[in-house]
Coordinates of C-alpha atoms and ligand atoms in Angstrom, one line a residue:
M1 CA 125.7 -38.5 204.5
A2 CA 129.3 -37.4 204.0
T3 CA 130.4 -35.9 207.3
A4 CA 132.6 -32.9 207.8
E5 CA 134.5 -34.4 210.6
I6 CA 136.1 -37.1 208.4
S7 CA 139.8 -37.4 208.9
T8 CA 142.5 -38.7 206.6
V9 CA 143.3 -42.3 206.9
I10 CA 146.3 -44.0 205.4
L11 CA 145.7 -47.3 203.6
P12 CA 146.7 -50.1 203.9
R13 CA 146.8 -51.1 207.5
S14 CA 147.8 -54.5 208.8
P15 CA 147.3 -56.0 212.3
Q16 CA 149.5 -54.5 215.0
G17 CA 150.5 -57.5 217.1
E18 CA 148.2 -59.9 218.8
F19 CA 144.5 -59.1 219.4
R20 CA 143.8 -57.2 222.6
N21 CA 140.4 -56.1 223.9
E22 CA 139.9 -52.4 223.7
P23 CA 140.3 -50.9 227.2
F24 CA 137.2 -49.3 228.7
I25 CA 137.1 -45.6 229.3
D26 CA 137.5 -44.6 233.0
F27 CA 134.8 -42.0 233.3
S28 CA 135.8 -41.3 236.9
K29 CA 138.8 -39.4 235.5
H30 CA 138.0 -35.8 235.0
D31 CA 139.4 -35.6 231.4
N32 CA 137.3 -38.5 230.2
A33 CA 134.1 -37.2 231.8
H34 CA 134.9 -33.8 230.2
A35 CA 135.5 -35.4 226.8
M36 CA 132.2 -37.2 227.0
K37 CA 130.3 -34.1 228.0
E38 CA 131.9 -32.3 225.1
A39 CA 131.0 -35.1 222.7
L40 CA 127.4 -35.0 223.9
E41 CA 127.3 -31.3 223.1
R42 CA 128.9 -31.7 219.7
V43 CA 126.7 -34.6 218.7
G44 CA 123.8 -32.7 220.1
D45 CA 124.3 -30.2 217.4
L46 CA 124.1 -32.9 214.7
L47 CA 120.7 -34.4 215.8
G48 CA 117.8 -34.4 213.5
H49 CA 119.8 -34.6 210.2
E50 CA 118.4 -36.6 207.3
Y51 CA 120.4 -39.6 206.1
E52 CA 120.2 -41.3 202.7
M53 CA 119.9 -44.9 201.8
V54 CA 123.1 -46.1 200.1
I55 CA 122.8 -48.6 197.3
G56 CA 125.9 -49.3 195.2
G57 CA 127.5 -46.2 196.6
E58 CA 124.6 -44.0 195.4
R59 CA 122.7 -41.9 197.8
L60 CA 118.9 -42.3 197.5
R61 CA 115.8 -40.9 199.0
T62 CA 112.3 -42.4 199.5
A63 CA 109.0 -40.7 200.1
D64 CA 108.5 -42.7 203.3
K65 CA 110.8 -41.9 206.2
I66 CA 111.9 -43.5 209.5
E67 CA 112.6 -41.2 212.4
S68 CA 114.6 -42.2 215.4
H69 CA 113.9 -40.6 218.8
N70 CA 115.8 -40.1 222.0
P71 CA 114.0 -42.5 224.4
A72 CA 114.8 -40.2 227.3
R73 CA 113.1 -37.3 225.6
P74 CA 110.9 -38.7 222.8
T75 CA 110.2 -35.4 221.1
Q76 CA 113.9 -35.1 220.2
V77 CA 114.6 -36.5 216.7
I78 CA 118.0 -38.2 216.4
G79 CA 118.0 -38.9 212.7
I80 CA 115.6 -39.0 209.8
H81 CA 116.1 -41.9 207.4
Q82 CA 114.8 -43.2 204.2
K83 CA 112.4 -46.2 204.4
A84 CA 113.2 -49.0 202.0
G85 CA 110.2 -51.0 201.0
A86 CA 110.0 -54.4 199.4
E87 CA 110.5 -52.7 196.0
H88 CA 114.1 -51.7 197.0
A89 CA 115.2 -55.3 197.6
E90 CA 115.9 -55.9 193.9
Q91 CA 117.9 -52.7 193.5
A92 CA 120.0 -53.5 196.6
M93 CA 120.5 -57.1 195.5
Q94 CA 121.7 -56.1 192.0
A95 CA 124.2 -53.7 193.5
A96 CA 125.4 -56.3 196.0
L97 CA 125.7 -58.9 193.3
K98 CA 127.7 -56.6 191.0
A99 CA 130.1 -55.7 193.9
F100 CA 130.4 -59.4 194.8
A101 CA 131.8 -60.2 191.3
T102 CA 134.9 -58.2 192.1
W103 CA 135.0 -58.0 196.0
K104 CA 135.3 -61.8 196.3
Y105 CA 138.7 -61.6 194.4
V106 CA 140.1 -58.5 196.2
P107 CA 143.2 -59.6 198.0
L108 CA 142.4 -60.6 201.6
E109 CA 144.9 -58.0 202.9
E110 CA 142.8 -55.2 201.4
R111 CA 139.6 -56.5 203.0
V112 CA 141.5 -56.9 206.3
S113 CA 142.9 -53.4 206.0
L114 CA 139.3 -52.0 205.6
L115 CA 138.3 -53.4 209.0
L116 CA 141.5 -52.2 210.7
N117 CA 141.0 -48.7 209.2
A118 CA 137.4 -48.7 210.4
A119 CA 138.6 -49.7 213.9
H120 CA 141.2 -46.9 213.9
I121 CA 138.6 -44.3 212.9
I122 CA 136.2 -45.4 215.6
R123 CA 138.9 -45.5 218.2
E124 CA 140.0 -41.9 217.3
R125 CA 136.4 -40.7 217.7
K126 CA 135.2 -43.0 220.6
F127 CA 133.5 -40.3 222.6
E128 CA 131.5 -39.2 219.6
F129 CA 130.2 -42.7 219.0
C130 CA 129.4 -43.1 222.7
A131 CA 127.3 -39.9 222.5
W132 CA 125.3 -41.2 219.5
L133 CA 124.5 -44.4 221.5
T134 CA 123.4 -42.3 224.5
Y135 CA 121.1 -40.2 222.3
E136 CA 119.7 -42.9 220.1
V137 CA 119.1 -45.9 222.4
G138 CA 119.6 -44.4 225.9
K139 CA 122.9 -46.0 227.0
N140 CA 124.6 -44.4 229.9
W141 CA 128.3 -43.6 229.4
A142 CA 129.8 -47.0 230.5
E143 CA 127.2 -49.0 228.5
A144 CA 127.8 -46.8 225.4
D145 CA 131.6 -47.2 225.8
A146 CA 131.2 -51.0 226.1
D147 CA 129.2 -51.1 222.8
V148 CA 131.9 -48.9 221.1
A149 CA 134.8 -51.0 222.5
E150 CA 133.1 -54.2 221.4
T151 CA 132.7 -52.7 217.9
I152 CA 136.4 -52.0 217.7
D153 CA 137.1 -55.5 219.1
F154 CA 135.0 -57.2 216.4
L155 CA 136.7 -55.3 213.6
E156 CA 140.2 -56.0 215.0
F157 CA 139.4 -59.6 215.8
Y158 CA 137.7 -60.6 212.6
A159 CA 140.6 -58.9 210.6
R160 CA 143.1 -61.3 212.3
E161 CA 140.7 -64.2 212.1
A162 CA 140.3 -63.8 208.3
L163 CA 144.1 -64.0 207.9
R164 CA 144.2 -67.1 210.1
L165 CA 141.3 -68.7 208.2
S166 CA 143.1 -68.1 204.9
K167 CA 145.9 -70.4 206.1
V168 CA 143.7 -73.2 207.2
T169 CA 144.2 -76.3 205.0
T170 CA 143.5 -80.0 204.9
P171 CA 144.7 -81.9 208.0
I172 CA 146.5 -84.4 205.7
Q173 CA 148.6 -84.0 202.5
Y174 CA 147.8 -87.1 200.5
P175 CA 151.0 -88.7 199.1
G176 CA 151.7 -87.5 195.6
E177 CA 149.2 -84.6 195.8
R178 CA 149.0 -81.0 196.9
N179 CA 145.9 -80.6 199.0
E180 CA 144.2 -77.3 199.8
L181 CA 141.0 -76.2 201.6
L182 CA 139.9 -72.8 200.4
H183 CA 137.4 -70.9 202.5
I184 CA 135.5 -69.0 199.8
P185 CA 132.7 -66.5 200.4
L186 CA 129.1 -67.4 200.1
G187 CA 127.6 -64.5 198.1
V188 CA 125.2 -61.7 199.1
G189 CA 124.1 -61.7 202.7
A190 CA 121.2 -60.0 204.5
V191 CA 122.5 -58.5 207.7
I192 CA 119.6 -57.8 210.2
P193 CA 120.7 -56.5 213.6
P194 CA 118.8 -55.6 216.7
W195 CA 118.7 -52.1 218.4
N196 CA 120.2 -53.1 221.7
F197 CA 123.8 -53.4 220.7
P198 CA 123.2 -51.2 217.6
F199 CA 126.9 -50.5 217.0
A200 CA 128.7 -53.7 218.0
I201 CA 126.3 -56.3 216.7
M202 CA 125.5 -54.4 213.5
A203 CA 129.1 -53.7 212.8
G204 CA 130.3 -57.2 213.9
M205 CA 127.9 -59.1 211.6
T206 CA 128.7 -56.8 208.7
A207 CA 132.5 -57.0 209.2
A208 CA 132.5 -60.8 209.4
A209 CA 130.5 -61.0 206.2
I210 CA 132.7 -58.6 204.2
V211 CA 136.1 -59.5 205.4
T212 CA 135.4 -63.0 204.1
G213 CA 134.6 -61.7 200.7
N214 CA 130.8 -61.5 200.8
T215 CA 128.7 -58.4 200.0
V216 CA 125.9 -57.2 202.2
I217 CA 122.5 -55.7 202.3
L218 CA 122.4 -54.1 205.8
K219 CA 119.0 -53.5 207.3
P220 CA 119.4 -51.9 210.7
S221 CA 116.8 -51.7 213.4
T222 CA 114.3 -48.9 213.0
D223 CA 115.1 -47.9 216.6
A224 CA 118.8 -47.4 215.8
P225 CA 119.2 -46.3 212.2
T226 CA 121.5 -43.3 212.8
I227 CA 124.3 -45.4 214.4
A228 CA 124.3 -47.6 211.3
A229 CA 124.4 -44.6 209.0
R230 CA 127.4 -43.3 210.9
F231 CA 129.0 -46.7 210.6
L232 CA 128.6 -46.6 206.8
D233 CA 130.4 -43.3 206.8
V234 CA 133.2 -44.9 208.7
L235 CA 133.4 -47.8 206.3
E236 CA 133.5 -45.4 203.3
E237 CA 136.2 -43.4 204.9
A238 CA 138.1 -46.6 205.5
G239 CA 138.0 -47.5 201.8
L240 CA 134.8 -49.4 201.3
P241 CA 134.1 -49.9 197.5
P242 CA 130.5 -49.2 196.3
G243 CA 128.0 -52.0 196.7
V244 CA 130.0 -54.0 199.2
V245 CA 127.7 -52.8 202.0
N246 CA 124.3 -51.5 200.9
L247 CA 122.6 -49.6 203.7
C248 CA 118.8 -49.8 203.5
Q249 CA 116.9 -48.7 206.5
G250 CA 113.5 -50.4 206.6
G251 CA 111.0 -52.3 208.6
P252 CA 109.8 -55.8 208.5
A253 CA 108.5 -55.5 204.9
F254 CA 112.0 -54.8 203.6
G255 CA 113.5 -57.4 205.9
Q256 CA 111.1 -60.1 204.6
A257 CA 111.8 -59.1 201.0
I258 CA 115.6 -59.6 201.4
V259 CA 115.2 -62.8 203.3
E260 CA 112.9 -64.2 200.6
H261 CA 115.0 -62.9 197.6
P262 CA 116.3 -65.9 195.6
K263 CA 119.7 -64.4 195.3
T264 CA 120.2 -64.0 199.0
R265 CA 122.8 -66.6 200.0
F266 CA 122.7 -66.1 203.7
I267 CA 121.0 -64.2 206.5
S268 CA 122.9 -63.0 209.5
F269 CA 120.3 -62.1 212.1
T270 CA 120.3 -61.1 215.8
G271 CA 117.0 -60.3 217.4
S272 CA 114.0 -61.8 219.1
K273 CA 113.0 -65.5 219.0
K274 CA 109.8 -64.6 217.2
V275 CA 111.5 -62.8 214.3
G276 CA 114.3 -65.3 214.2
L277 CA 112.0 -68.2 213.8
E278 CA 110.0 -66.4 211.1
I279 CA 113.2 -65.7 209.2
H280 CA 114.2 -69.4 209.6
E281 CA 110.9 -70.5 208.1
R282 CA 110.9 -67.9 205.2
A283 CA 114.5 -68.6 204.3
A284 CA 113.8 -72.4 204.2
K285 CA 111.3 -71.9 201.4
N286 CA 112.9 -72.4 198.0
Q287 CA 112.1 -69.5 195.7
P288 CA 111.8 -69.7 191.9
G289 CA 115.3 -69.3 190.4
Q290 CA 117.1 -70.1 193.7
I291 CA 120.0 -72.5 193.3
W292 CA 121.2 -72.9 196.9
I293 CA 120.0 -73.6 200.4
K294 CA 120.1 -70.3 202.3
R295 CA 122.3 -70.3 205.3
T296 CA 120.8 -68.7 208.4
I297 CA 122.8 -67.5 211.3
L298 CA 120.2 -66.6 213.9
E299 CA 121.0 -65.3 217.4
M300 CA 117.9 -64.8 219.4
G301 CA 116.5 -64.1 222.9
G302 CA 117.4 -65.3 226.4
K303 CA 116.0 -65.9 229.8
D304 CA 119.2 -65.9 231.8
S305 CA 119.7 -66.9 235.4
I306 CA 122.3 -66.5 238.1
I307 CA 122.5 -69.3 240.6
V308 CA 123.4 -68.1 244.1
S309 CA 124.7 -70.9 246.2
A310 CA 124.4 -70.8 249.9
D311 CA 128.2 -71.0 250.4
T312 CA 129.1 -68.0 248.3
E313 CA 130.4 -64.5 249.0
L314 CA 127.0 -62.7 249.3
D315 CA 128.2 -59.2 248.4
E316 CA 129.8 -60.4 245.2
A317 CA 126.7 -62.3 244.2
V318 CA 124.4 -59.4 244.9
S319 CA 126.7 -57.0 242.9
G320 CA 126.7 -59.5 240.0
V321 CA 123.0 -59.9 240.0
I322 CA 122.3 -56.1 240.2
A323 CA 124.7 -55.3 237.4
A324 CA 123.4 -58.1 235.1
A325 CA 119.8 -57.4 235.8
F326 CA 119.7 -53.6 235.6
G327 CA 122.7 -52.7 233.4
F328 CA 121.2 -50.9 230.3
S329 CA 117.8 -51.3 232.0
G330 CA 117.9 -55.1 231.5
Q331 CA 117.8 -54.7 227.8
K332 CA 120.5 -57.2 227.0
C333 CA 120.0 -60.7 225.7
S334 CA 122.4 -61.8 228.4
A335 CA 120.6 -59.9 231.2
C336 CA 120.0 -61.7 234.5
S337 CA 116.2 -61.9 234.7
R338 CA 116.2 -64.7 237.3
A339 CA 118.2 -65.0 240.5
I340 CA 117.9 -68.6 241.7
V341 CA 118.9 -68.6 245.4
E342 CA 119.6 -71.6 247.6
E343 CA 117.2 -71.6 250.6
P344 CA 119.6 -70.9 253.5
L345 CA 120.7 -67.6 251.8
Y346 CA 117.3 -66.7 250.4
D347 CA 116.0 -64.1 252.9
V348 CA 119.2 -62.3 253.5
F349 CA 119.8 -62.2 249.7
I350 CA 116.4 -60.5 249.2
D351 CA 117.2 -57.9 251.9
R352 CA 120.5 -57.1 250.3
I353 CA 119.0 -56.8 246.8
R354 CA 116.3 -54.5 248.1
E355 CA 119.0 -52.3 249.7
R356 CA 121.1 -52.2 246.6
V357 CA 118.2 -51.5 244.2
A358 CA 117.2 -48.5 246.4
Q359 CA 120.6 -47.0 245.6
L360 CA 120.2 -47.2 241.8
T361 CA 119.7 -43.9 240.0
V362 CA 117.4 -43.7 237.0
G363 CA 117.4 -40.7 234.6
D364 CA 118.6 -39.1 231.4
P365 CA 121.6 -41.3 230.2
A366 CA 123.3 -38.1 229.0
K367 CA 123.8 -37.4 232.8
N368 CA 125.2 -40.9 233.4
P369 CA 122.8 -42.4 235.9
N370 CA 122.9 -46.2 236.7
M371 CA 119.8 -46.7 234.5
G372 CA 118.4 -44.9 231.5
P373 CA 115.1 -45.4 229.8
V374 CA 113.8 -48.4 227.9
V375 CA 113.9 -48.0 224.2
N376 CA 110.5 -47.0 223.1
A377 CA 106.8 -46.7 224.1
A378 CA 106.0 -50.2 223.0
A379 CA 108.8 -51.6 225.1
L380 CA 107.6 -49.6 228.1
Q381 CA 104.0 -50.9 227.7
K382 CA 105.2 -54.5 227.2
I383 CA 107.4 -54.4 230.4
Q384 CA 104.6 -52.8 232.4
G385 CA 102.4 -55.6 231.3
Y386 CA 104.9 -58.1 232.7
I387 CA 105.1 -56.1 235.9
E388 CA 101.3 -56.5 236.3
I389 CA 101.7 -60.2 235.7
G390 CA 104.5 -60.3 238.2
K391 CA 102.3 -58.7 240.9
K392 CA 100.1 -61.8 240.6
E393 CA 102.9 -64.3 240.3
G394 CA 105.3 -63.0 243.0
R395 CA 105.9 -60.6 245.8
L396 CA 106.9 -57.2 244.7
I397 CA 109.9 -56.1 246.7
A398 CA 111.2 -53.2 244.8
G399 CA 110.1 -50.8 242.0
G400 CA 107.1 -51.6 239.8
N401 CA 106.4 -48.0 238.7
I402 CA 107.0 -45.7 235.8
V403 CA 109.4 -42.8 236.6
E404 CA 107.8 -39.6 235.4
T405 CA 110.0 -37.0 233.7
P406 CA 109.0 -33.6 232.2
E407 CA 110.1 -34.9 228.8
K408 CA 108.0 -38.0 229.2
G409 CA 110.9 -40.4 228.7
Y410 CA 110.3 -44.1 228.8
F411 CA 111.7 -44.7 232.4
L412 CA 110.9 -47.5 234.7
E413 CA 112.0 -48.3 238.2
P414 CA 114.3 -51.3 238.7
T415 CA 111.7 -53.9 239.7
V416 CA 112.2 -57.0 241.7
F417 CA 109.8 -59.8 242.5
A418 CA 110.5 -62.5 245.1
D419 CA 108.9 -65.9 245.7
V420 CA 108.4 -66.5 241.9
A421 CA 107.6 -70.0 240.9
P422 CA 110.0 -71.6 238.4
D423 CA 107.2 -72.0 235.9
A424 CA 105.7 -68.6 236.3
R425 CA 105.4 -66.5 233.1
I426 CA 107.9 -63.9 234.4
S427 CA 110.2 -66.8 235.0
Q428 CA 109.8 -68.2 231.5
E429 CA 109.3 -65.4 229.1
E430 CA 111.8 -62.8 227.9
I431 CA 110.8 -59.4 229.4
F432 CA 113.7 -57.4 228.1
G433 CA 113.5 -54.7 230.7
P434 CA 114.5 -53.9 234.3
V435 CA 112.6 -56.7 236.0
L436 CA 114.2 -59.4 238.1
A437 CA 112.5 -62.5 239.4
I438 CA 114.0 -64.2 242.5
I439 CA 113.3 -67.9 242.8
K440 CA 114.0 -70.1 245.9
A441 CA 115.8 -73.4 245.3
K442 CA 115.7 -76.2 247.8
D443 CA 119.4 -77.1 247.1
Y444 CA 122.0 -76.8 244.4
D445 CA 120.6 -79.6 242.2
D446 CA 117.2 -78.0 242.3
A447 CA 118.8 -74.6 241.4
L448 CA 120.4 -76.2 238.3
D449 CA 117.1 -77.8 237.3
I450 CA 115.4 -74.5 237.5
A451 CA 118.1 -72.8 235.6
N452 CA 117.6 -75.2 232.8
N453 CA 113.8 -75.1 232.7
T454 CA 113.2 -72.5 230.0
E455 CA 113.2 -72.9 226.2
Y456 CA 116.2 -70.6 226.0
G457 CA 119.9 -71.3 226.7
L458 CA 121.9 -68.2 226.3
T459 CA 123.9 -67.1 229.4
G460 CA 124.0 -68.2 233.0
A461 CA 126.2 -67.8 236.0
V462 CA 126.9 -69.5 239.3
Y463 CA 128.2 -67.9 242.5
T464 CA 129.8 -70.5 244.8
N465 CA 133.0 -71.3 246.6
D466 CA 132.6 -75.0 246.0
P467 CA 134.7 -76.3 243.1
E468 CA 132.5 -79.5 243.0
K469 CA 129.5 -77.3 242.4
L470 CA 131.3 -75.6 239.6
N471 CA 132.3 -78.9 238.0
H472 CA 128.7 -80.0 238.2
A473 CA 127.5 -76.8 236.5
R474 CA 130.2 -77.2 233.8
R475 CA 128.4 -80.4 232.7
A476 CA 124.8 -79.7 233.6
Y477 CA 124.1 -76.0 233.1
H478 CA 122.9 -75.9 229.5
V479 CA 123.8 -72.4 228.2
G480 CA 126.0 -71.2 225.5
N481 CA 127.8 -68.7 227.8
L482 CA 128.4 -69.9 231.3
Y483 CA 130.2 -67.7 233.9
F484 CA 131.5 -68.6 237.4
N485 CA 131.7 -66.1 240.2
R486 CA 131.0 -63.2 237.9
K487 CA 127.9 -61.7 236.3
C488 CA 126.3 -63.2 233.2
T489 CA 126.6 -60.1 231.0
G490 CA 129.6 -58.4 229.5
A491 CA 131.0 -61.0 227.1
M492 CA 134.4 -60.0 225.8
V493 CA 135.3 -60.6 222.1
G494 CA 137.9 -63.4 221.9
A495 CA 137.6 -64.5 225.5
H496 CA 133.9 -65.3 225.6
P497 CA 132.7 -66.4 222.1
F498 CA 129.0 -65.6 222.2
G499 CA 125.9 -67.5 221.3
G500 CA 123.2 -69.6 222.8
F501 CA 121.5 -73.0 222.8
N502 CA 117.9 -74.0 222.2
M503 CA 115.6 -71.1 221.3
S504 CA 118.4 -68.7 221.9
G505 CA 119.7 -69.4 218.4
T506 CA 122.1 -71.2 216.2
D507 CA 125.0 -70.8 218.7
S508 CA 127.2 -68.9 216.2
K509 CA 129.7 -67.9 218.8
A510 CA 130.3 -64.3 217.6
G511 CA 133.8 -63.2 218.6
G512 CA 135.1 -66.7 218.5
P513 CA 137.4 -68.8 216.4
E514 CA 134.7 -70.5 214.4
Y515 CA 132.6 -67.5 213.6
L516 CA 134.0 -66.7 210.2
Y517 CA 133.5 -70.2 209.0
L518 CA 129.7 -69.4 209.0
F519 CA 130.3 -66.8 206.3
T520 CA 132.3 -69.1 204.0
Q521 CA 132.1 -72.4 202.2
A522 CA 135.1 -74.7 202.0
K523 CA 136.4 -75.8 198.7
S524 CA 138.7 -78.8 198.6
V525 CA 141.3 -78.7 195.8
A526 CA 143.6 -81.6 195.1
E527 CA 146.4 -81.3 192.5
K528 CA 148.3 -84.4 191.4
L529 CA 152.0 -83.7 191.6
R530 CA 153.8 -84.5 188.4
Ligands
LIG1 P1 113.6 -57.9 216.8 O1 113.5 -59.3 216.5 O2 112.3 -57.1 217.0 O3 114.3 -57.1 215.5 C1 115.6 -57.5 215.1 C2 115.7 -57.0 213.7 O4 114.8 -57.8 212.8 C3 115.4 -55.6 213.4 O5 116.4 -55.1 212.5 C4 114.0 -55.6 212.9 O6 113.7 -54.5 212.1 C5 114.1 -56.9 212.0 N1 112.8 -57.5 211.7 C6 111.6 -57.4 212.4 N2 110.7 -58.1 211.8 C7 111.3 -58.7 210.7 C8 110.8 -59.6 209.7 N3 109.6 -60.1 209.7 N4 111.7 -60.0 208.7 C9 113.0 -59.6 208.7 N5 113.5 -58.7 209.7 C10 112.6 -58.3 210.6 O7 114.6 -57.7 218.0 P2 115.0 -56.3 218.7 O8 113.8 -55.8 219.5 O9 115.6 -55.4 217.8 O10 116.1 -56.8 219.7 C11 115.9 -57.4 220.9 C12 116.0 -58.9 220.8 O11 117.2 -59.3 220.3 C13 115.8 -59.6 222.2 O12 115.0 -60.7 222.0 C14 117.3 -60.0 222.5 O13 117.4 -61.1 223.4 C15 117.8 -60.3 221.2 N6 119.3 -60.3 221.1 C16 120.0 -61.4 221.0 C17 121.3 -61.4 221.0 C18 122.1 -62.7 220.9 O14 123.3 -62.6 220.6 N7 121.5 -63.8 221.1 C19 122.0 -60.2 221.1 C20 121.3 -59.0 221.2 C21 119.9 -59.1 221.2

């Protein structure tokens, strides 16, 4: 959909100085709170529009539709979208292949400029994008802002990283030769993001692919299609040529079709372990006419822990656990779903957690409570199932109930179980909701053993004043993102390259210096000097 609010942007744009993380909005300032309320009103008037599928720059409609709904008031339609089926995979692939033939040779500066323009547009309209996130997936203001800021960061960071990568060469110049190492694009990629960071992850995976010269079939989550449609508008405004990003909203059937397509060169996926493994298997199967091994970049789930050592500052640890467990209702892959507490501090820690949970507000994210809803009815049901399991496996010390609202939103109380065994189901399985398990550890070694006892390895944190304990964790705590004396959520682009071990995925380290390599292949060129 071409939007009326599109502003004029001047091309080309080049990086302004070193990369800096986008500052967060301070909503305690009256002007910012006012701007957010205004944006919610403005975007409120745009809800329920129909958006087209975009293939090769053409707008298309399908008979089947996908509707996205506000999880805080499920009868409110956020956007109506086309539903690509398996039959659209070929059409999207042909458009992406055609665009690849030229996009791969477009000067790097132009591709970089596209990302920087997009970052500029989003920065200028930050509150508006926050409002879309509040409506479509139920983020409160700060969570929405963090998602928007991370989107801008990915665009700015990958723009600079692409320039850096273009200068990488062989470590040695062989005498009598000129040696080069060219990082060339792979081809057409399927980009399949989750709903929980529907702006940042969706835009980040797309931006990394296109800035390195690939073209993309983007299949967003069915829970967050509108944000992706809005992003495509931004890219087009920023100068995106037709076919470089083909936006096809669709469910698993379309996802499977693009994963299986013989011309798909790579799949950049972030989502659950179950779907990630399925994609891994499907992508591994050689299809008739396929002439390469598909590359898969798979970032998956987590079961993340915070270790609270007996010697730590209790208040800091409690604040970190509360923020990481209940921020965005626990719907982050990095969320703290297990607090592993050394025995001497265990009882007092539980008391403090109980006190702090009682202060959390739950409600419509448009009104900016601590916690909004969970994303949909299926998520609500799944989490309730885990709460029932938790009642058998542990001692319920807070929450456990649905929060009823007149609009029948998908609200749950922040829920905490104590005395959970390290091998309990709620200690092992990803719940992806506002449910925290507290586990008692005999001592620090025991705490580390427990922290490492799941099939995942995404994030983790340790609160302690003892540098020896931190050194020990540096070596022994097996997670992709380890944090000391701070919460285990809130990774910052550039500072905390993100990605996990084991069943948490392929450890791609999004927002890090190696990420763009995953979207390229290196060609060694040697020229004999005459
Ligand atoms: P999901 O796996 O259900 O869906 C992810 C994407 O895959 C969606 O676009 C979905 O439509 C698509 N999909 C579903 N079935 C498919 C199939 N058979 N073939 C191809 N595509 C298919 O995950 P979700 O519920 O959207 O997101 C939550 C999950 O994502 C959690 O497990 C969370 O931990 C994980 N996550 C991981 C990271 C990370 O960086 N490791 C970041 C965010 C979220």
